[in-house]
mmCIF file of C-alpha atoms in Angstrom:
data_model
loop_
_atom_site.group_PDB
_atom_site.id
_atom_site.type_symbol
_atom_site.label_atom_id
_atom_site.label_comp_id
_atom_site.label_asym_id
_atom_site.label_seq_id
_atom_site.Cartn_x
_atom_site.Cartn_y
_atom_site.Cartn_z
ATOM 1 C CA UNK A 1 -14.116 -9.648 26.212
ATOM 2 C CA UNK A 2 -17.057 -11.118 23.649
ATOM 3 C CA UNK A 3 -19.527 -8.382 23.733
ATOM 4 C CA UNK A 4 -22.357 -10.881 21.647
ATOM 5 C CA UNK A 5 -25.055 -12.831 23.532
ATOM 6 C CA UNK A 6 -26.411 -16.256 23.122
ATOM 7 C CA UNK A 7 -28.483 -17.024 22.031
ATOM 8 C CA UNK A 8 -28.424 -14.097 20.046
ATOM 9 C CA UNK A 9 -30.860 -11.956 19.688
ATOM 10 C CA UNK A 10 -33.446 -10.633 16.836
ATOM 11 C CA UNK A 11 -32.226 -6.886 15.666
ATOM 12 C CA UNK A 12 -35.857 -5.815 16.444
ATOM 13 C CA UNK A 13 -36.223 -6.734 19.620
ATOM 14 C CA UNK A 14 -32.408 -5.761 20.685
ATOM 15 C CA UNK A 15 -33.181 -2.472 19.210
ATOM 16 C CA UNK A 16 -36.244 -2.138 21.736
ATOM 17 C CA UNK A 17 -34.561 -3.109 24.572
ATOM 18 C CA UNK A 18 -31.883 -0.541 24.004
ATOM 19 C CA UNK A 19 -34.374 1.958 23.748
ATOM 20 C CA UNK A 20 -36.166 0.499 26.844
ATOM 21 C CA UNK A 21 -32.729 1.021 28.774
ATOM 22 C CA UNK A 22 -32.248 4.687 27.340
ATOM 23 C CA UNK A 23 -35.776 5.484 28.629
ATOM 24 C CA UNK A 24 -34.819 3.898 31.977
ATOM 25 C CA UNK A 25 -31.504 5.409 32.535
ATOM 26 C CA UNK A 26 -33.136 9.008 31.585
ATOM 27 C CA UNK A 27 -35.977 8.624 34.042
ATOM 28 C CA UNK A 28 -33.082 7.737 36.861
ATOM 29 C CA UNK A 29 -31.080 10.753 35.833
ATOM 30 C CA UNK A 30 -34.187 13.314 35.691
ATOM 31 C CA UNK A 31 -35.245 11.694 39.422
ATOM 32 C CA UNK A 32 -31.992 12.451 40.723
ATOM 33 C CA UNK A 33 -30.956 15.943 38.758
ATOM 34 C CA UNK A 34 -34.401 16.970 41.325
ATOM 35 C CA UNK A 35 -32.077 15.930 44.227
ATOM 36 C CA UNK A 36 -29.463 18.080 43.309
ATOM 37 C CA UNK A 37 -30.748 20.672 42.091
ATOM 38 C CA UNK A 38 -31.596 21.003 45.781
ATOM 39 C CA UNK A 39 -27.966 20.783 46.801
ATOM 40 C CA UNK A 40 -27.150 23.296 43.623
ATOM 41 C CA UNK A 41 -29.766 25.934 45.358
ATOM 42 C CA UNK A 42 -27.906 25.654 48.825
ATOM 43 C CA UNK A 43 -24.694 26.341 46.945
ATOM 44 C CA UNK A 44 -26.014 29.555 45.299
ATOM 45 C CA UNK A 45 -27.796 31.096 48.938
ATOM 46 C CA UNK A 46 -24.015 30.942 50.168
ATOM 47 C CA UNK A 47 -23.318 32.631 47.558
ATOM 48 C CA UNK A 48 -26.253 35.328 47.563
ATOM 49 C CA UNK A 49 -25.301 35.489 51.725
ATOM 50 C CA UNK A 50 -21.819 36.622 51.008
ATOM 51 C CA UNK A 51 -22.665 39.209 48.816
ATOM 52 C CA UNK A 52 -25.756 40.383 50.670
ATOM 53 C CA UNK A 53 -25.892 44.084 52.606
ATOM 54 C CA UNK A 54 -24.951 43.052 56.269
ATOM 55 C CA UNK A 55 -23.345 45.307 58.856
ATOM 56 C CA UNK A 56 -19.975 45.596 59.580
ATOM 57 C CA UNK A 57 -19.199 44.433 56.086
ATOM 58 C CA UNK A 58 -15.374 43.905 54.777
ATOM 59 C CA UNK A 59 -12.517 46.325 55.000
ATOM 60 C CA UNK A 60 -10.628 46.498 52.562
ATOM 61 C CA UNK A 61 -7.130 48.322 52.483
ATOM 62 C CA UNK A 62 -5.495 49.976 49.828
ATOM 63 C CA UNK A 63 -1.956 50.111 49.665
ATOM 64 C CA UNK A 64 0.533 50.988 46.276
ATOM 65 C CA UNK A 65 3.510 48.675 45.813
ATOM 66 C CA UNK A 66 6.548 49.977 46.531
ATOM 67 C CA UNK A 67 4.998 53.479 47.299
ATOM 68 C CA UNK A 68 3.054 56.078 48.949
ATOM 69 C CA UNK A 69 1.184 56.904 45.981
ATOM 70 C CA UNK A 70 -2.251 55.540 47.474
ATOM 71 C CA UNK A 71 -2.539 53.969 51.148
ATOM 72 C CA UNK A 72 -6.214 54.367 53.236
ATOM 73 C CA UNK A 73 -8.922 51.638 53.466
ATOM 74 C CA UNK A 74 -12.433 51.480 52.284
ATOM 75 C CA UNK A 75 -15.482 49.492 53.279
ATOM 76 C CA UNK A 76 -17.862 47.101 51.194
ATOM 77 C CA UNK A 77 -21.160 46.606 52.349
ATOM 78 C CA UNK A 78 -22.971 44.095 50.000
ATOM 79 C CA UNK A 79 -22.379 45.463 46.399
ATOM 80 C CA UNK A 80 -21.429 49.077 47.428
ATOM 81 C CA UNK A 81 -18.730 50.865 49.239
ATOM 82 C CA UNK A 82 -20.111 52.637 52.257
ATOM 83 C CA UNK A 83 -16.896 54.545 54.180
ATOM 84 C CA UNK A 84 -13.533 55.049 53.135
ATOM 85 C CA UNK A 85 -10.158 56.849 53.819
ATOM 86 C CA UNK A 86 -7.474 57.487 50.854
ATOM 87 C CA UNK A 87 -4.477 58.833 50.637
ATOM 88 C CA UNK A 88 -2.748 60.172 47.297
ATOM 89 C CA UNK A 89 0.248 61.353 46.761
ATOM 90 C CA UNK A 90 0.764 61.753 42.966
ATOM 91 C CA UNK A 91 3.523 64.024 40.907
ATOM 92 C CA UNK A 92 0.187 65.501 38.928
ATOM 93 C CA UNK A 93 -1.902 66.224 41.943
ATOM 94 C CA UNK A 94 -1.145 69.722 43.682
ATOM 95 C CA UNK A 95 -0.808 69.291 47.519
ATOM 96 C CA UNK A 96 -3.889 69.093 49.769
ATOM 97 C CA UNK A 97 -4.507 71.991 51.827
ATOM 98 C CA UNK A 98 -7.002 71.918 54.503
ATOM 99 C CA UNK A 99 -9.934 74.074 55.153
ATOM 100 C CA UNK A 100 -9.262 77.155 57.581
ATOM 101 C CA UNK A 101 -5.842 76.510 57.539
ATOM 102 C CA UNK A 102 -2.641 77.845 54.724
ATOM 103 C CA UNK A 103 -0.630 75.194 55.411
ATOM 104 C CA UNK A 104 -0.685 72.495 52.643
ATOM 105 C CA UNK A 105 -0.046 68.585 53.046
ATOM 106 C CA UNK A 106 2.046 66.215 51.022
ATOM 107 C CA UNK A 107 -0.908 63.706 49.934
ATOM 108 C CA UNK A 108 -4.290 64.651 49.782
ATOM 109 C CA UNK A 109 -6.861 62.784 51.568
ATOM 110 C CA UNK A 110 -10.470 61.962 50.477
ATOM 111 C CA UNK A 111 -12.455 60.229 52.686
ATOM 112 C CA UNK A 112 -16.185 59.129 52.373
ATOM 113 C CA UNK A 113 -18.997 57.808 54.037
ATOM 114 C CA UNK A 114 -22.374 56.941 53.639
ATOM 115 C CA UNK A 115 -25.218 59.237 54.804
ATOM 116 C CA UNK A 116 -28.679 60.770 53.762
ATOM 117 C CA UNK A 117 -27.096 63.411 51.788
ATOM 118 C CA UNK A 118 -24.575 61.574 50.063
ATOM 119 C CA UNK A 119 -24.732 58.593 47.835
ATOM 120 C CA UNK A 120 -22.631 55.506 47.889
ATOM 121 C CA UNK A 121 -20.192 54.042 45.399
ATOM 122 C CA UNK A 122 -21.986 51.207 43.705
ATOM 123 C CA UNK A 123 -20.027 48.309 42.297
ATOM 124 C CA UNK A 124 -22.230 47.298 38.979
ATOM 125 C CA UNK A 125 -20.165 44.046 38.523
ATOM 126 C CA UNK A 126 -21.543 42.885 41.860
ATOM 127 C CA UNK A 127 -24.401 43.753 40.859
ATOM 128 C CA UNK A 128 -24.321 42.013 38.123
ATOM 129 C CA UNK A 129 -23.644 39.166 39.765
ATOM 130 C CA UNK A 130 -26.274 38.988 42.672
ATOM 131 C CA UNK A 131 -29.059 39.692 39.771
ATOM 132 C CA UNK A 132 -27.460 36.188 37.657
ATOM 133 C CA UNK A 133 -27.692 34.491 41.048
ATOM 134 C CA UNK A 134 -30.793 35.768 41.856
ATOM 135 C CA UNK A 135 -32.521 34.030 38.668
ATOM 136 C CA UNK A 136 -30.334 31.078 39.071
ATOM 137 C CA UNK A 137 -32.515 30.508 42.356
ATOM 138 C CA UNK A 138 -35.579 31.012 40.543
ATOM 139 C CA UNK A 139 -34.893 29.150 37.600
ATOM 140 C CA UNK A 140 -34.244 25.991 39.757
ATOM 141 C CA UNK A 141 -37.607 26.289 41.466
ATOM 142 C CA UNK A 142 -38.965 26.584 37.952
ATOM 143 C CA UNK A 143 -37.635 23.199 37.262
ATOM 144 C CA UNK A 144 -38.049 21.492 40.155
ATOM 145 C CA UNK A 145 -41.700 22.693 41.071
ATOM 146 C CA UNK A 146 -43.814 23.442 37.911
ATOM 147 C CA UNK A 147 -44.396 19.893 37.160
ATOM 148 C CA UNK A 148 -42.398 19.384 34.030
ATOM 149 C CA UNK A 149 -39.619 17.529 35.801
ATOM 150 C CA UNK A 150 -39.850 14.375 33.608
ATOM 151 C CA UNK A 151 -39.664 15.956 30.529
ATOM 152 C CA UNK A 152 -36.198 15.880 29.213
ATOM 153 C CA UNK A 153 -36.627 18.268 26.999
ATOM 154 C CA UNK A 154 -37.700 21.169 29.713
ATOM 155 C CA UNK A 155 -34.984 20.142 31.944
ATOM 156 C CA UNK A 156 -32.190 20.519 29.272
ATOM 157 C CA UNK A 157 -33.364 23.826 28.386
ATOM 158 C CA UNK A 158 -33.362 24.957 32.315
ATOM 159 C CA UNK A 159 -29.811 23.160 32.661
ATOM 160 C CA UNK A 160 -28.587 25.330 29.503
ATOM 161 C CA UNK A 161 -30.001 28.672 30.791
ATOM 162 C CA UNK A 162 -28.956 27.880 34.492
ATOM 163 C CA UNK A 163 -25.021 27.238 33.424
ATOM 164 C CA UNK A 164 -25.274 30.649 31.244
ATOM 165 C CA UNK A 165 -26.259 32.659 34.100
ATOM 166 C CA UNK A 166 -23.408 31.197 36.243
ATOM 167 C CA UNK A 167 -21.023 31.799 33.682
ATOM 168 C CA UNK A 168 -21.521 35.195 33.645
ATOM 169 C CA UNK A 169 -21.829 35.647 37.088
ATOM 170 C CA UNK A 170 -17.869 33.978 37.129
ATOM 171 C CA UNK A 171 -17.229 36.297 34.259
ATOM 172 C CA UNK A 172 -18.699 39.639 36.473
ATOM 173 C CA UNK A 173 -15.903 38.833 39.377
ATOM 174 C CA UNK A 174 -13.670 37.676 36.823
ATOM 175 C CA UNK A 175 -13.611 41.295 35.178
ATOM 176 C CA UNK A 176 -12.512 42.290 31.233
ATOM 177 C CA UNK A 177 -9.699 40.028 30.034
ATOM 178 C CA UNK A 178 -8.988 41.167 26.700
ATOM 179 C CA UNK A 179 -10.570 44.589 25.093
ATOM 180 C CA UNK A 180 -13.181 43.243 23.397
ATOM 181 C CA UNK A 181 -14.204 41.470 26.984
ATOM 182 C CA UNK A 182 -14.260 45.791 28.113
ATOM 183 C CA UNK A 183 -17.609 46.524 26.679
ATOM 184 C CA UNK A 184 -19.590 43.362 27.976
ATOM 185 C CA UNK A 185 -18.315 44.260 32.002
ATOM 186 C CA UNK A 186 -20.033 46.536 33.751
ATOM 187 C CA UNK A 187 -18.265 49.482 35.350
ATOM 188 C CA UNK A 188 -15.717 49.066 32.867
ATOM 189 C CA UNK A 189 -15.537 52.129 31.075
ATOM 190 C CA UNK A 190 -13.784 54.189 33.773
ATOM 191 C CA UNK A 191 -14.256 57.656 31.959
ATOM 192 C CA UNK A 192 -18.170 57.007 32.339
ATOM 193 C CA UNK A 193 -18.507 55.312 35.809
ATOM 194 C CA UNK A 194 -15.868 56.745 37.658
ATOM 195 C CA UNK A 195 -17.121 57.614 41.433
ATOM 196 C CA UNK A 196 -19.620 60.934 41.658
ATOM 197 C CA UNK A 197 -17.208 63.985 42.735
ATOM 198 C CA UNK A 198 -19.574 64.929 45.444
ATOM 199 C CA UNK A 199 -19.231 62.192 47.109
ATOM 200 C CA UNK A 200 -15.562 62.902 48.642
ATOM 201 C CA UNK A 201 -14.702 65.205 51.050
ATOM 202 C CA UNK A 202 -12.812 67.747 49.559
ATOM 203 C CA UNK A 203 -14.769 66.720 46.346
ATOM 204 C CA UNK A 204 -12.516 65.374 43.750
ATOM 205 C CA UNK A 205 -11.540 68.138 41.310
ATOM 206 C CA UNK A 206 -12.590 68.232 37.474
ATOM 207 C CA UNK A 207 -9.582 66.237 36.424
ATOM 208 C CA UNK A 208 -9.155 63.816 39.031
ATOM 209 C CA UNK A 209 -10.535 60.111 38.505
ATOM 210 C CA UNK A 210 -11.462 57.361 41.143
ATOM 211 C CA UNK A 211 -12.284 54.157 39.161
ATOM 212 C CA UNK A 212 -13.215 51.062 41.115
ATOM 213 C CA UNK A 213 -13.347 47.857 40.020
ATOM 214 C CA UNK A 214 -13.758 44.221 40.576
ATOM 215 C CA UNK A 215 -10.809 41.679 38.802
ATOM 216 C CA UNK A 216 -10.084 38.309 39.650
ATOM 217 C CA UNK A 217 -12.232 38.689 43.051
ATOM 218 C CA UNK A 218 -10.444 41.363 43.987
ATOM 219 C CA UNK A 219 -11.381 44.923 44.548
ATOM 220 C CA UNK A 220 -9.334 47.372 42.121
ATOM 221 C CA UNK A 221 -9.139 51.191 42.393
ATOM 222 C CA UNK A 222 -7.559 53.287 39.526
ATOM 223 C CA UNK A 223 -6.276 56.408 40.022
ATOM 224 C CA UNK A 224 -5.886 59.271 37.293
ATOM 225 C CA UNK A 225 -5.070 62.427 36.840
ATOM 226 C CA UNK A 226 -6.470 63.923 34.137
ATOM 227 C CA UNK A 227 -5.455 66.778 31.595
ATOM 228 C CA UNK A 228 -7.985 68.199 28.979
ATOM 229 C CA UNK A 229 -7.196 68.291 25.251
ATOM 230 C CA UNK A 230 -7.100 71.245 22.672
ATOM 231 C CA UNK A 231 -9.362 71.032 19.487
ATOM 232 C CA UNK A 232 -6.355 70.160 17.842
ATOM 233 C CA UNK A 233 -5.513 67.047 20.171
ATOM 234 C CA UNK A 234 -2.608 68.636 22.361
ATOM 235 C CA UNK A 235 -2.811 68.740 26.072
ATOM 236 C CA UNK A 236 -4.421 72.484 27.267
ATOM 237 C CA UNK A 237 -2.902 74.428 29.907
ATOM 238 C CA UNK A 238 -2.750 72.469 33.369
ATOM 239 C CA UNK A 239 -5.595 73.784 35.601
ATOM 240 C CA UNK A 240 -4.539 77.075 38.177
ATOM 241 C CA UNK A 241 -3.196 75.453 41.185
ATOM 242 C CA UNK A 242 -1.100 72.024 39.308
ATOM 243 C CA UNK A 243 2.203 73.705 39.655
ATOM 244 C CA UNK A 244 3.720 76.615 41.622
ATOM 245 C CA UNK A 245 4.742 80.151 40.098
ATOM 246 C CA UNK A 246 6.929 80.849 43.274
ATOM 247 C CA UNK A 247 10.353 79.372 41.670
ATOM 248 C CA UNK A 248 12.088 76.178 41.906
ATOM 249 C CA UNK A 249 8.917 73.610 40.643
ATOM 250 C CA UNK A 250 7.953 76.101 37.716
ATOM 251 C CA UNK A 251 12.302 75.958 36.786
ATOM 252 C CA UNK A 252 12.498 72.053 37.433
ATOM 253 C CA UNK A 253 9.624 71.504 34.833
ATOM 254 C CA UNK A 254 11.151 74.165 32.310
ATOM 255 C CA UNK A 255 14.469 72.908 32.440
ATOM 256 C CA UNK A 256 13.427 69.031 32.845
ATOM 257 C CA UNK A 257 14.797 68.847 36.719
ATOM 258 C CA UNK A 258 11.816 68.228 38.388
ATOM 259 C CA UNK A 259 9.320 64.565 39.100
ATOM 260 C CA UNK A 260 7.815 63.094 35.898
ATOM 261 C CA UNK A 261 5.042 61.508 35.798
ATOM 262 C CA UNK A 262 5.655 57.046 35.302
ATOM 263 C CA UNK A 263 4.639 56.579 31.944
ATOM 264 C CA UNK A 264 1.326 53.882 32.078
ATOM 265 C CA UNK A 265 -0.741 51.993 29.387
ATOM 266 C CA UNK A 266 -2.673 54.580 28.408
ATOM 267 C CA UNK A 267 0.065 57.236 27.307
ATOM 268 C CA UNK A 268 -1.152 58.817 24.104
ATOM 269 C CA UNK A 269 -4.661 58.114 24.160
ATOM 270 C CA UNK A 270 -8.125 60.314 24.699
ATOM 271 C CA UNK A 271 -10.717 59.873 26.431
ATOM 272 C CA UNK A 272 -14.506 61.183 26.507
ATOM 273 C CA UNK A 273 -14.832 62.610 30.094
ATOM 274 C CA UNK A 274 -18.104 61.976 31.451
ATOM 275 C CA UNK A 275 -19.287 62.820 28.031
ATOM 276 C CA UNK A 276 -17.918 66.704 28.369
ATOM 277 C CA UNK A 277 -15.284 66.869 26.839
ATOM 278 C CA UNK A 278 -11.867 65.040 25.800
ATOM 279 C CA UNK A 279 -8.753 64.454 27.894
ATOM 280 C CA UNK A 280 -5.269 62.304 28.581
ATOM 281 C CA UNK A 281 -4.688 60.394 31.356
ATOM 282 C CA UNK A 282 -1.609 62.272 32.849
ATOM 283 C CA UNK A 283 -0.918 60.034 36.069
ATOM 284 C CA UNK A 284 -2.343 56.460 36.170
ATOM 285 C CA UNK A 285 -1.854 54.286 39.998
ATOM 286 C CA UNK A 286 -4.021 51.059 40.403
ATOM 287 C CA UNK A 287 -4.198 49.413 43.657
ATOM 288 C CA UNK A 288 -5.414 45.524 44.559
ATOM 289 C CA UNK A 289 -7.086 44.883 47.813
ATOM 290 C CA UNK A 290 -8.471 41.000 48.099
ATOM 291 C CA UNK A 291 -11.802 40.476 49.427
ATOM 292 C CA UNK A 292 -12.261 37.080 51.025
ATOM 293 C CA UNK A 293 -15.715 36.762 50.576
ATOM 294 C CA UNK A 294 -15.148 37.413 46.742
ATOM 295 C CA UNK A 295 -13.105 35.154 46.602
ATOM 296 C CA UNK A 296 -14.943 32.545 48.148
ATOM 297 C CA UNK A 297 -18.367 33.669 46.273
ATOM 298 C CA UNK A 298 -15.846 32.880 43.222
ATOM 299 C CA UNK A 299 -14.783 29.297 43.825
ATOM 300 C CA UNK A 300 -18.444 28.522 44.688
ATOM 301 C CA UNK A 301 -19.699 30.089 41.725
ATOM 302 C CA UNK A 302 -16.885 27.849 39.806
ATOM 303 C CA UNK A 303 -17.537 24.642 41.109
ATOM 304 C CA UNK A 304 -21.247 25.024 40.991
ATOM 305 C CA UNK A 305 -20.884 25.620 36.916
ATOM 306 C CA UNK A 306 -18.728 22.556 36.284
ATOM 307 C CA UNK A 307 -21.073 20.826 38.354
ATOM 308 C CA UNK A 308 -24.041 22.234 35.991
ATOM 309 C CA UNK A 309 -21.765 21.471 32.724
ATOM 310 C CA UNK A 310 -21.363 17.937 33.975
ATOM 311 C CA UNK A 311 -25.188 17.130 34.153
ATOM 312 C CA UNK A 312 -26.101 18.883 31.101
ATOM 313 C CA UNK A 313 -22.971 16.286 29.238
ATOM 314 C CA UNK A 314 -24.662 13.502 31.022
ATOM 315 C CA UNK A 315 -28.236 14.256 29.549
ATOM 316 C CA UNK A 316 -27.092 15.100 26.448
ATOM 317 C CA UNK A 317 -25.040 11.403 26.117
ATOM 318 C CA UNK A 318 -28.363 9.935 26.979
ATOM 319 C CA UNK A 319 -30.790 11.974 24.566
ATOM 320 C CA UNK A 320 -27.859 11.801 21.756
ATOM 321 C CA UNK A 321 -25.131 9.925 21.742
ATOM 322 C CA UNK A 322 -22.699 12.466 21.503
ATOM 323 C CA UNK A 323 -20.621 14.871 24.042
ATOM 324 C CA UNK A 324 -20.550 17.846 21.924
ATOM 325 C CA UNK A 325 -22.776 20.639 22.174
ATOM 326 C CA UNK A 326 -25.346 21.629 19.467
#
C-alpha cells in the first residue's frame, strides 16, 4: 500500500500535524490510564484482603516426603503463624520425653500457640509484601487525585515506581533464587531469624533450628539440628542427652552400625548462630505446605505488573519512539 498523500503535503505543516496527533493520542492515553488505575487499585485490595489478619485463617499441614521426619500442621493468620502442632523425628534429635513422666517418645512434638505471654512467628516476606502493596495503593491515589494527571511526565514517573513496588512484592513470595538473591529476602538468613525458642512448648533446645519461609507461594519450614564448632573448626562434643551411654546406640555409632544422618546442601559449612557462636548443620529436613491464598495473592500480583509494564511501553512509544527502557 502507497503510504504518500495527494496532494502532498508541505514538510512543515506534516511535521505539525504529527505532533498535533502525538499530543492527541497522549491526552487519550493519560484520560484512560485514570480509568484503570481504578481497576489496578481493586486488583491490589484483593490482594491486601488475602493477606490481611482475619480469623480462622489457613491451615497449613506439614508433611516430609517419603517420611516421618516432620508431620503436624500450623496456622497463618495474616503475615504470622498463630498455632501449630509438629512432629520430628530426626536421627540427631534425642527422643522426647514428657513432663512428669520417664517414659520417652519416638518424635518429639512442639506445639505453639498464640497468647499474651508468648509471641508469634512472624513471616517478614509477607510482610514485605503487604508494606509494597500498601504504597502501591497510595501511590495510585497520588496519581489519580493530586491534580497532575495530564502531565506525562508525573504519570511516567508514578507508572515506574508503581511496577517496582509490585515487582518486589512478586519477588517477596517468590523467595531467594540464586545466593546472591539470599541477602535481598527477608527472613532469609535462617541462622538469624529462625523462630524464638520460647515460643515452643518444650522450648526448642540450643541446637535445634525452626526456619520458616515463604518460596514460590508456598510456606517452607527447615529443620536443623545443630552441632557447635571447636576454635579450630571441628565439631565439639554432642550436647548431654544426643546419644545413650546404656550400650547398643553408643556401640552402633563407634563401630559405624547405627542411623546416619542424610547428607544435605549444607555439609561442611559454618554458621554464626544467632550471633553466639559458630556451628554445622548436622540434620537438615525441609517441608512444603501450599497456601491457596498465596498463591492466588501471587498470580494477582503477576498479572497486575504486566499489566503496569504494558502501560508504561505504551507511554513511552508515545513520548519517544522507542520500546526500550532508559
Amino acid at each position: 500500500m502507497s503510504t504518500w498523500v495527494y496532494p502532498p503535503i508541505p514538510p512543515d505543516e506534516l511535521r505539525k500535524a504529527e505532533e498535533d496527533s502525538l499530543k492527541l493520542e497522549l491526552q487519550w492515553l493519560l484520560k484512560s490510564l485514570q480509568h484503570s488505575l481504578g481497576a489496578l487499585k481493586e486488583g491490589l485490595e484483593e490482594c491486601a484482603a488475602l493477606l490481611a489478619a482475619k480469623e480462622p485463617g489457613s491451615t497449613l499441614v506439614l508433611s516430609s516426603l517419603r517420611s516421618e521426619s516432620v508431620k503436624g500442621f500450623v496456622t497463618r493468620v495474616g503475615t504470622k503463624l498463630v498455632k501449630g502442632d509438629i512432629h520430628l523425628r530426626l536421627t540427631t534429635l534425642p527422643p522426647n520425653t514428657p513432663r512428669g513422666t520417664t517414659t520417652s517418645t519416638p518424635s518429639t512434638r512442639l506445639i505453639f500457640h498464640s497468647s499474651a505471654s508468648t509471641a508469634d512467628i512472624l513471616l517478614p516476606q509477607l510482610q514485605a509484601v503487604r508494606s509494597r502493596i500498601n504504597d502501591s495503593l497510595d501511590i495510585i491515589d497520588i496519581a489519580r487525585w493530586t491534580g497532575q494527571s495530564t502531565d506525562s511526565s508525573f504519570i511516567s514517573g508514578q507508572l515506574r515506581l508503581l511496577h517496582d513496588h509490585l515487582r518486589e512484592a512478586r519477588s517477596y513470595l517468590k523467595g531467594p533464587v540464586t545466593g546472591a538473591e539470599v541477602a535481598a529476602i527477608p527472613g532469609a538468613e535462617w541462622w538469624n531469624c529462625s523462630a524464638d525458642e520460647s515460643i515452643f512448648q518444650p522450648p526448642l533446645g540450643d541446637y535445634l533450628s525452626l526456619h520458616f519461609t515463604i518460596q514460590d507461594a508456598n510456606l517452607v519450614l527447615t529443620v536443623r539440628t545443630l552441632a557447635p564448632t571447636s576454635p579450630g573448626g571441628t565439631p565439639s562434643t554432642p550436647a548431654e542427652g544426643s546419644f545413650s551411654l546404656s550400650g547398643f546406640n553408643l556401640r552402633s555409632k563407634l563401630l559405624g552400625l547405627g542411623p546416619r544422618p542424610p547428607n544435605h546442601d549444607e555439609m561442611g559449612e559454618m554458621f554464626d548462630w544467632r550471633g553466639k557462636q559458630e556451628v554445622i548443620v548436622r540434620e537438615k529436613v525441609r517441608v512444603e505446605s501450599g497456601d491457596p491464598s498465596l498463591m492466588s495473592v501471587a498470580a494477582k500480583l503477576s498479572a497486575l505488573e504486566h499489566e503496569v509494564a504494558r502501560w508504561r511501553m505504551n507511554l513511552r512509544i508515545i513520548l519517544t519512539g522507542s520500546v526500550e527502557e532508559d
